Amino acid sequence: MILQHRLKANSDRLDIELVKHYGNLPQVECYAGQQNQVFMNVLSNAIDALEESLANNQAQITSPTITIHTEQVDTDQIEIRIADNGLSIPESVRQRLFDPFFTTKPVGKGTGIGLSISYQIVTEKHGGSLSCTSEPGEGAEFKIRVPVRQEVSKNVAIGV
Ligand SMILES: Nc1ncnc2c1ncn2[C@@H]1O[C@H](COP(=O)(O)OP(=O)(O)OP(=O)(O)O)[C@@H](O)[C@H]1O
Ligand SMILES: [Mg+2]
């Protein structure tokens, strides 16, 4: 909802289509505000990537699309995948995606902290994993896995 205005077509480009494949998810114990920050970061990166692809007139991008999958992968884990069909991410960039202050965006557009904070939230705060795959010519996909329940011992460790 918050990013809706960024999906709309404007004078420079087409609409970005959002395709939702939402599975049946159980209630998940989490820091909801922080998890929302993760989704915002990953989604806004996908929009940036599509805008950049469109601006560069990439022939492959005739229908800019973001696809979201959610599913329960086993009894105690859920998975959220957010994929775009923008420019793929070269290996050299992929290795540094989660580094603090790593950005390929112009000064004033990106600070390079979105994914490093997201990584911390998913792995350290929730005991999950955040990873990215990207095949040449096929855009990028970010995969977030989080446990359905937080262990009490971990909550103590992070000061809850
Ligand atoms: N979906 C994507 N497609 C292509 N490149 C991506 C994608 N998501 C992230 N990246 C790359 O990873 C880099 C780091 O992303 P990150 O969100 O951490 O920082 P940023 O978007 O540059 O700045 P900000 O701090 O404003 O989020 C980006 O600059 C971009 O090069
Ligand atoms: Mg970002």
XYZ file of N, CA and C and ligand atoms in Angstrom:
512
model
N 0.817 -1.202 0.000
C 0.000 0.000 0.000
C 0.862 1.269 0.000
N 1.904 1.232 0.843
C 2.744 2.433 0.964
C 3.483 2.725 -0.339
N 3.819 1.663 -1.077
C 4.611 1.850 -2.293
C 3.750 1.939 -3.554
N 2.440 1.876 -3.383
C 1.511 1.862 -4.521
C 1.809 2.972 -5.531
N 2.050 4.178 -5.016
C 2.265 5.308 -5.929
C 3.485 5.100 -6.808
N 4.421 4.267 -6.357
C 5.624 4.048 -7.159
C 5.420 2.981 -8.240
N 4.277 2.283 -8.180
C 4.004 1.260 -9.196
C 3.298 1.856 -10.414
N 2.690 3.005 -10.197
C 1.890 3.635 -11.264
C 2.761 4.141 -12.412
N 2.206 4.067 -13.610
C 2.907 4.593 -14.779
C 3.083 6.106 -14.638
N 4.143 6.638 -15.218
C 4.273 8.094 -15.283
C 4.745 8.464 -16.680
N 5.090 9.715 -16.854
C 5.436 10.157 -18.212
C 6.637 9.390 -18.768
N 7.487 8.890 -17.860
C 8.704 8.218 -18.335
C 8.549 6.713 -18.505
N 7.542 6.168 -17.866
C 7.519 4.699 -17.921
C 6.141 4.076 -17.685
N 6.140 2.744 -17.930
C 4.928 1.942 -17.822
C 4.579 1.651 -16.362
N 3.383 1.149 -16.160
C 3.000 0.604 -14.860
C 3.911 -0.560 -14.487
N 4.155 -0.717 -13.209
C 4.817 -1.939 -12.754
C 3.722 -2.856 -12.227
N 3.697 -4.072 -12.764
C 2.640 -5.000 -12.345
C 3.092 -5.756 -11.096
N 2.164 -5.928 -10.169
C 2.467 -6.667 -8.944
C 1.668 -7.963 -8.969
N 2.390 -9.081 -8.979
C 1.714 -10.386 -9.015
C 1.878 -11.041 -7.650
N 0.751 -11.415 -7.050
C 0.808 -11.973 -5.690
C 0.422 -13.441 -5.691
N 1.337 -14.269 -5.240
C 1.020 -15.686 -5.016
C 1.117 -15.921 -3.516
N 0.057 -15.613 -2.824
C 0.087 -15.749 -1.370
C -0.415 -17.121 -0.949
N 0.445 -17.846 -0.250
C 0.040 -19.151 0.273
C -0.669 -18.972 1.611
N -1.018 -20.096 2.225
C -1.635 -20.046 3.551
C -0.561 -19.975 4.605
N -0.439 -18.832 5.244
C 0.601 -18.723 6.261
C -0.009 -18.808 7.645
N 0.733 -19.451 8.562
C 0.265 -19.465 9.954
C 0.565 -18.102 10.583
N 0.073 -17.878 11.772
C 0.489 -16.693 12.524
C 1.989 -16.828 12.787
N 2.715 -15.746 12.602
C 4.165 -15.800 12.784
C 4.557 -14.842 13.913
N 5.345 -15.380 14.842
C 5.834 -14.522 15.929
C 6.988 -13.687 15.415
N 6.822 -12.368 15.408
C 7.925 -11.558 14.889
C 7.781 -10.110 15.352
N 8.833 -9.341 15.085
C 8.759 -7.896 15.301
C 8.184 -7.321 14.015
N 6.859 -7.097 14.027
C 6.160 -6.798 12.775
C 6.677 -5.514 12.126
N 6.939 -4.501 12.925
C 7.416 -3.238 12.360
C 8.736 -3.418 11.640
N 9.604 -4.207 12.244
C 10.912 -4.443 11.618
C 10.779 -5.289 10.361
N 9.920 -6.292 10.419
C 9.727 -7.127 9.219
C 9.148 -6.288 8.083
N 8.246 -5.368 8.421
C 7.694 -4.498 7.381
C 8.778 -3.644 6.741
N 9.739 -3.237 7.565
C 10.863 -2.461 7.047
C 11.653 -3.295 6.027
N 11.806 -4.577 6.317
C 12.505 -5.470 5.387
C 11.750 -5.533 4.056
N 10.423 -5.741 4.128
C 9.646 -5.839 2.880
C 9.726 -4.536 2.090
N 9.651 -3.415 2.808
C 9.753 -2.101 2.151
C 11.085 -1.966 1.428
N 12.160 -2.334 2.097
C 13.495 -2.197 1.500
C 13.626 -3.055 0.246
N 13.196 -4.303 0.354
C 13.364 -5.216 -0.781
C 12.451 -4.788 -1.937
N 11.215 -4.395 -1.606
C 10.291 -3.967 -2.664
C 10.760 -2.668 -3.318
N 11.251 -1.725 -2.506
C 11.658 -0.470 -3.154
C 12.919 -0.669 -3.994
N 13.781 -1.605 -3.587
C 14.927 -1.926 -4.451
C 14.453 -2.519 -5.784
N 13.432 -3.377 -5.714
C 12.915 -3.987 -6.950
C 12.350 -2.901 -7.867
N 11.642 -1.955 -7.290
C 11.083 -0.857 -8.100
C 12.220 -0.028 -8.703
N 13.230 0.288 -7.891
C 14.395 1.036 -8.409
C 15.029 0.293 -9.581
N 15.184 -1.037 -9.415
C 15.845 -1.834 -10.461
C 15.015 -1.808 -11.744
N 13.702 -1.898 -11.607
C 12.842 -1.871 -12.802
C 12.885 -0.499 -13.452
N 12.868 0.545 -12.633
C 12.928 1.903 -13.204
C 14.226 2.105 -13.962
N 15.313 1.604 -13.369
C 16.600 1.769 -14.029
C 16.630 0.975 -15.339
N 16.079 -0.231 -15.308
C 16.046 -1.042 -16.527
C 15.240 -0.349 -17.608
N 14.105 0.223 -17.213
C 13.245 0.903 -18.186
C 13.935 2.144 -18.723
N 14.620 2.868 -17.835
C 15.314 4.084 -18.261
C 16.426 3.744 -19.253
N 17.047 2.584 -19.036
C 18.123 2.171 -19.947
C 17.600 1.508 -21.201
N 16.275 1.514 -21.362
C 15.657 0.930 -22.553
C 16.042 -0.513 -22.781
N 16.038 -1.267 -21.719
C 16.357 -2.684 -21.862
C 15.228 -3.367 -22.621
N 15.566 -3.959 -23.747
C 14.537 -4.563 -24.596
C 13.750 -5.638 -23.853
N 14.424 -6.339 -22.926
C 13.758 -7.454 -22.231
C 12.584 -6.989 -21.366
N 12.594 -5.703 -20.972
C 11.571 -5.235 -20.046
C 10.371 -4.672 -20.793
N 9.550 -5.561 -21.312
C 8.330 -5.075 -21.957
C 7.201 -5.046 -20.942
N 7.308 -5.860 -19.899
C 6.280 -5.820 -18.860
C 6.934 -5.896 -17.482
N 7.299 -4.726 -16.955
C 7.965 -4.712 -15.655
C 7.060 -5.309 -14.569
N 7.590 -6.296 -13.880
C 6.750 -7.051 -12.942
C 7.507 -7.369 -11.656
N 6.781 -7.265 -10.554
C 7.294 -7.749 -9.271
C 6.379 -8.894 -8.840
N 6.993 -10.021 -8.510
C 6.194 -11.188 -8.117
C 6.521 -11.552 -6.674
N 5.464 -11.676 -5.872
C 5.653 -12.040 -4.464
C 5.066 -13.423 -4.217
N 5.892 -14.306 -3.678
C 5.414 -15.636 -3.271
C 5.503 -15.751 -1.760
N 4.490 -16.295 -1.144
C 4.632 -16.628 0.272
C 4.216 -18.079 0.455
N 4.928 -18.799 1.296
C 4.524 -20.181 1.586
C 5.119 -20.655 2.909
N 4.430 -21.638 3.461
C 4.973 -22.278 4.651
C 5.839 -23.418 4.154
N 7.143 -23.387 4.450
C 8.023 -24.412 3.879
C 8.084 -25.674 4.730
N 7.939 -25.535 6.040
C 7.742 -26.708 6.889
C 7.023 -26.256 8.158
N 6.884 -27.146 9.131
C 6.024 -26.791 10.270
C 6.477 -25.529 10.989
N 7.787 -25.279 10.966
C 8.199 -24.109 11.734
C 8.938 -23.038 10.931
N 8.692 -23.000 9.642
C 9.358 -21.980 8.842
C 8.477 -21.476 7.687
N 8.509 -20.166 7.482
C 7.810 -19.624 6.316
C 8.821 -18.946 5.388
N 8.398 -18.785 4.133
C 9.289 -18.184 3.138
C 8.530 -17.116 2.350
N 9.223 -16.010 2.123
C 8.663 -14.937 1.297
C 9.680 -14.663 0.203
N 9.252 -14.733 -1.046
C 10.173 -14.446 -2.151
C 9.662 -13.236 -2.921
N 10.556 -12.315 -3.180
C 10.193 -11.107 -3.913
C 11.106 -11.022 -5.130
N 10.508 -11.145 -6.317
C 11.308 -11.194 -7.538
C 10.934 -10.051 -8.471
N 11.913 -9.557 -9.208
C 11.626 -8.556 -10.242
C 12.267 -9.016 -11.535
N 11.754 -8.502 -12.650
C 12.364 -8.867 -13.938
C 13.180 -7.706 -14.508
N 13.838 -6.987 -13.600
C 14.730 -5.902 -14.012
C 16.089 -6.444 -14.406
N 17.064 -5.559 -14.361
C 18.421 -5.985 -14.692
C 18.870 -7.015 -13.664
N 19.589 -8.017 -14.114
C 20.083 -8.973 -13.131
C 21.258 -8.353 -12.382
N 21.649 -8.988 -11.306
C 22.708 -8.441 -10.451
C 24.003 -9.192 -10.725
N 25.028 -8.501 -11.209
C 26.295 -9.199 -11.476
C 26.897 -9.776 -10.202
N 27.645 -10.842 -10.367
C 28.243 -11.539 -9.224
C 29.016 -10.585 -8.301
N 29.759 -9.640 -8.894
C 30.582 -8.729 -8.081
C 29.703 -7.875 -7.162
N 28.514 -7.520 -7.622
C 27.596 -6.738 -6.798
C 26.902 -7.655 -5.792
N 26.564 -8.860 -6.251
C 25.829 -9.791 -5.383
C 26.622 -10.119 -4.122
N 27.951 -10.193 -4.273
C 28.786 -10.504 -3.103
C 28.743 -9.412 -2.043
N 28.385 -8.186 -2.448
C 28.461 -7.075 -1.497
C 27.093 -6.518 -1.123
N 26.032 -7.140 -1.620
C 24.665 -6.632 -1.422
C 24.339 -6.244 0.010
N 24.775 -7.086 0.957
C 24.360 -6.894 2.350
C 25.390 -6.101 3.154
N 26.426 -5.614 2.487
C 27.441 -4.806 3.190
C 26.874 -3.423 3.511
N 27.142 -2.927 4.734
C 26.675 -1.578 5.061
C 27.270 -0.552 4.090
N 26.455 0.349 3.646
C 26.842 1.474 2.774
C 27.254 1.061 1.368
N 26.997 -0.219 0.996
C 27.270 -0.580 -0.389
C 26.076 -0.178 -1.255
N 26.311 0.669 -2.236
C 25.251 1.078 -3.153
C 25.814 1.265 -4.549
N 24.972 1.048 -5.551
C 25.386 1.357 -6.921
C 24.585 2.553 -7.428
N 23.800 3.149 -6.508
C 22.927 4.254 -6.921
C 23.646 5.592 -6.787
N 23.197 6.598 -7.546
C 23.869 7.892 -7.483
C 23.751 8.533 -6.091
N 24.683 9.400 -5.791
C 24.658 10.119 -4.509
C 23.306 10.814 -4.373
N 22.705 10.680 -3.208
C 21.405 11.315 -2.986
C 20.244 10.378 -3.244
N 20.509 9.262 -3.968
C 19.415 8.316 -4.233
C 19.488 7.109 -3.306
N 20.689 6.595 -3.142
C 20.825 5.420 -2.280
C 21.888 5.639 -1.222
N 21.630 5.099 -0.018
C 22.646 5.201 1.034
C 23.341 3.857 1.225
N 22.737 2.807 0.685
C 23.353 1.486 0.802
C 23.129 0.820 2.147
N 22.128 1.277 2.894
C 21.899 0.615 4.186
C 20.646 -0.263 4.208
N 19.799 -0.114 3.184
C 18.535 -0.873 3.173
C 18.729 -2.368 3.387
N 19.597 -2.965 2.591
C 19.753 -4.414 2.673
C 20.598 -4.850 3.864
N 21.521 -4.001 4.305
C 22.311 -4.428 5.468
C 21.432 -4.439 6.720
N 20.558 -3.453 6.848
C 19.624 -3.458 7.981
C 18.658 -4.639 7.858
N 18.184 -4.873 6.643
C 17.246 -5.980 6.431
C 17.894 -7.317 6.817
N 19.149 -7.471 6.431
C 19.870 -8.708 6.728
C 19.960 -8.933 8.235
N 20.304 -7.831 8.936
C 20.395 -7.900 10.394
C 19.059 -8.272 11.023
N 17.992 -7.628 10.547
C 16.660 -7.880 11.112
C 16.269 -9.347 10.916
N 16.475 -9.846 9.704
C 16.020 -11.212 9.408
C 16.893 -12.248 10.125
N 18.216 -12.066 10.071
C 19.091 -13.112 10.622
C 19.261 -12.980 12.136
N 19.701 -11.809 12.588
C 20.008 -11.669 14.015
C 18.757 -11.551 14.874
N 17.801 -10.745 14.445
C 16.621 -10.526 15.300
C 15.603 -11.653 15.211
N 15.563 -12.334 14.066
C 14.528 -13.355 13.904
C 15.079 -14.762 13.682
N 16.393 -14.912 13.615
C 16.953 -16.247 13.414
C 16.587 -16.839 12.057
N 16.381 -15.969 11.067
C 16.016 -16.448 9.730
C 17.163 -16.281 8.758
N 16.838 -16.295 7.469
C 17.880 -16.093 6.457
C 17.361 -15.201 5.336
N 18.290 -14.469 4.748
C 17.955 -13.579 3.622
C 18.985 -13.835 2.539
N 18.528 -14.185 1.350
C 19.488 -14.478 0.282
C 18.962 -13.963 -1.050
N 19.851 -13.909 -2.010
C 19.477 -13.365 -3.315
C 20.006 -14.270 -4.410
N 19.172 -14.517 -5.408
C 19.656 -15.204 -6.593
C 19.356 -14.333 -7.802
N 20.200 -14.419 -8.796
C 19.996 -13.603 -9.983
C 20.675 -14.258 -11.174
N 19.874 -14.643 -12.154
C 20.421 -15.236 -13.376
C 20.495 -14.138 -14.434
N 21.562 -14.122 -15.237
C 21.662 -13.092 -16.271
C 20.395 -13.030 -17.119
N 19.880 -11.831 -17.295
C 18.700 -11.645 -18.139
C 17.383 -11.979 -17.470
N 17.440 -12.370 -16.197
C 16.189 -12.788 -15.544
C 15.853 -12.013 -14.283
N 16.474 -10.868 -14.083
C 16.146 -10.085 -12.894
C 16.738 -10.685 -11.636
N 16.104 -10.412 -10.514
C 16.654 -10.852 -9.236
C 15.532 -11.349 -8.340
N 15.880 -12.272 -7.465
C 14.900 -12.753 -6.492
C 15.515 -12.750 -5.094
N 14.797 -12.147 -4.152
C 15.221 -12.147 -2.759
C 14.350 -13.112 -1.978
N 15.003 -13.946 -1.175
C 14.280 -14.972 -0.420
C 14.480 -14.732 1.073
N 13.355 -14.578 1.757
C 13.387 -14.352 3.200
C 12.771 -15.579 3.865
N 13.503 -16.182 4.782
C 12.937 -17.291 5.553
C 12.960 -16.926 7.018
N 11.841 -17.106 7.691
C 11.825 -16.852 9.132
C 11.084 -17.965 9.863
N 11.558 -18.267 11.077
C 10.862 -19.268 11.867
C 9.483 -18.753 12.298
N 8.560 -19.680 12.452
C 7.197 -19.326 12.869
C 7.199 -18.857 14.324
N 8.034 -19.494 15.136
C 8.131 -19.085 16.550
C 9.557 -18.675 16.898
N 9.649 -17.696 17.748
C 10.955 -17.266 18.234
C 11.286 -18.056 19.491
N 12.545 -18.533 19.581
C 12.942 -19.255 20.795
C 13.075 -18.269 21.935
N 12.620 -18.719 23.105
C 12.691 -17.837 24.263
C 14.126 -17.448 24.558
N 15.051 -18.426 24.449
C 16.445 -18.124 24.784
C 17.004 -17.027 23.884
N 16.594 -17.050 22.601
C 17.102 -16.032 21.694
C 16.540 -14.663 22.072
N 15.241 -14.635 22.444
C 14.643 -13.363 22.837
C 15.368 -12.767 24.042
N 15.759 -13.648 24.953
C 16.496 -13.155 26.113
C 17.820 -12.554 25.644
N 18.461 -13.274 24.700
C 19.764 -12.815 24.217
C 19.683 -11.452 23.539
N 18.568 -11.167 22.872
C 18.484 -9.871 22.189
C 17.740 -8.842 23.031
N 17.503 -9.191 24.285
C 17.025 -8.176 25.220
C 15.531 -7.930 25.218
N 14.739 -8.984 24.977
C 13.280 -8.805 25.043
C 12.787 -9.049 26.459
N 16.268 -6.015 -7.004
C 17.489 -5.560 -7.279
N 17.948 -5.548 -8.563
C 19.188 -5.092 -8.855
N 20.058 -4.629 -7.932
C 19.670 -4.620 -6.649
C 18.362 -5.081 -6.255
N 18.267 -4.947 -4.907
C 19.440 -4.426 -4.493
N 20.276 -4.217 -5.530
C 21.642 -3.669 -5.453
O 22.070 -3.713 -4.105
C 22.552 -2.430 -3.702
C 22.343 -2.262 -2.219
O 20.952 -2.199 -1.890
P 20.503 -1.416 -0.580
O 19.024 -1.475 -0.492
O 21.279 -1.925 0.575
O 20.985 0.078 -0.841
P 20.378 1.159 -1.830
O 19.048 0.733 -2.353
O 21.437 1.445 -2.838
O 20.202 2.410 -0.868
P 19.115 2.568 0.328
O 19.926 2.682 1.565
O 18.382 3.790 -0.016
O 18.252 1.336 0.339
C 21.790 -1.446 -4.588
O 22.469 -0.219 -4.712
C 21.738 -2.225 -5.905
O 22.942 -2.118 -6.612
Mg 17.545 0.021 -1.040
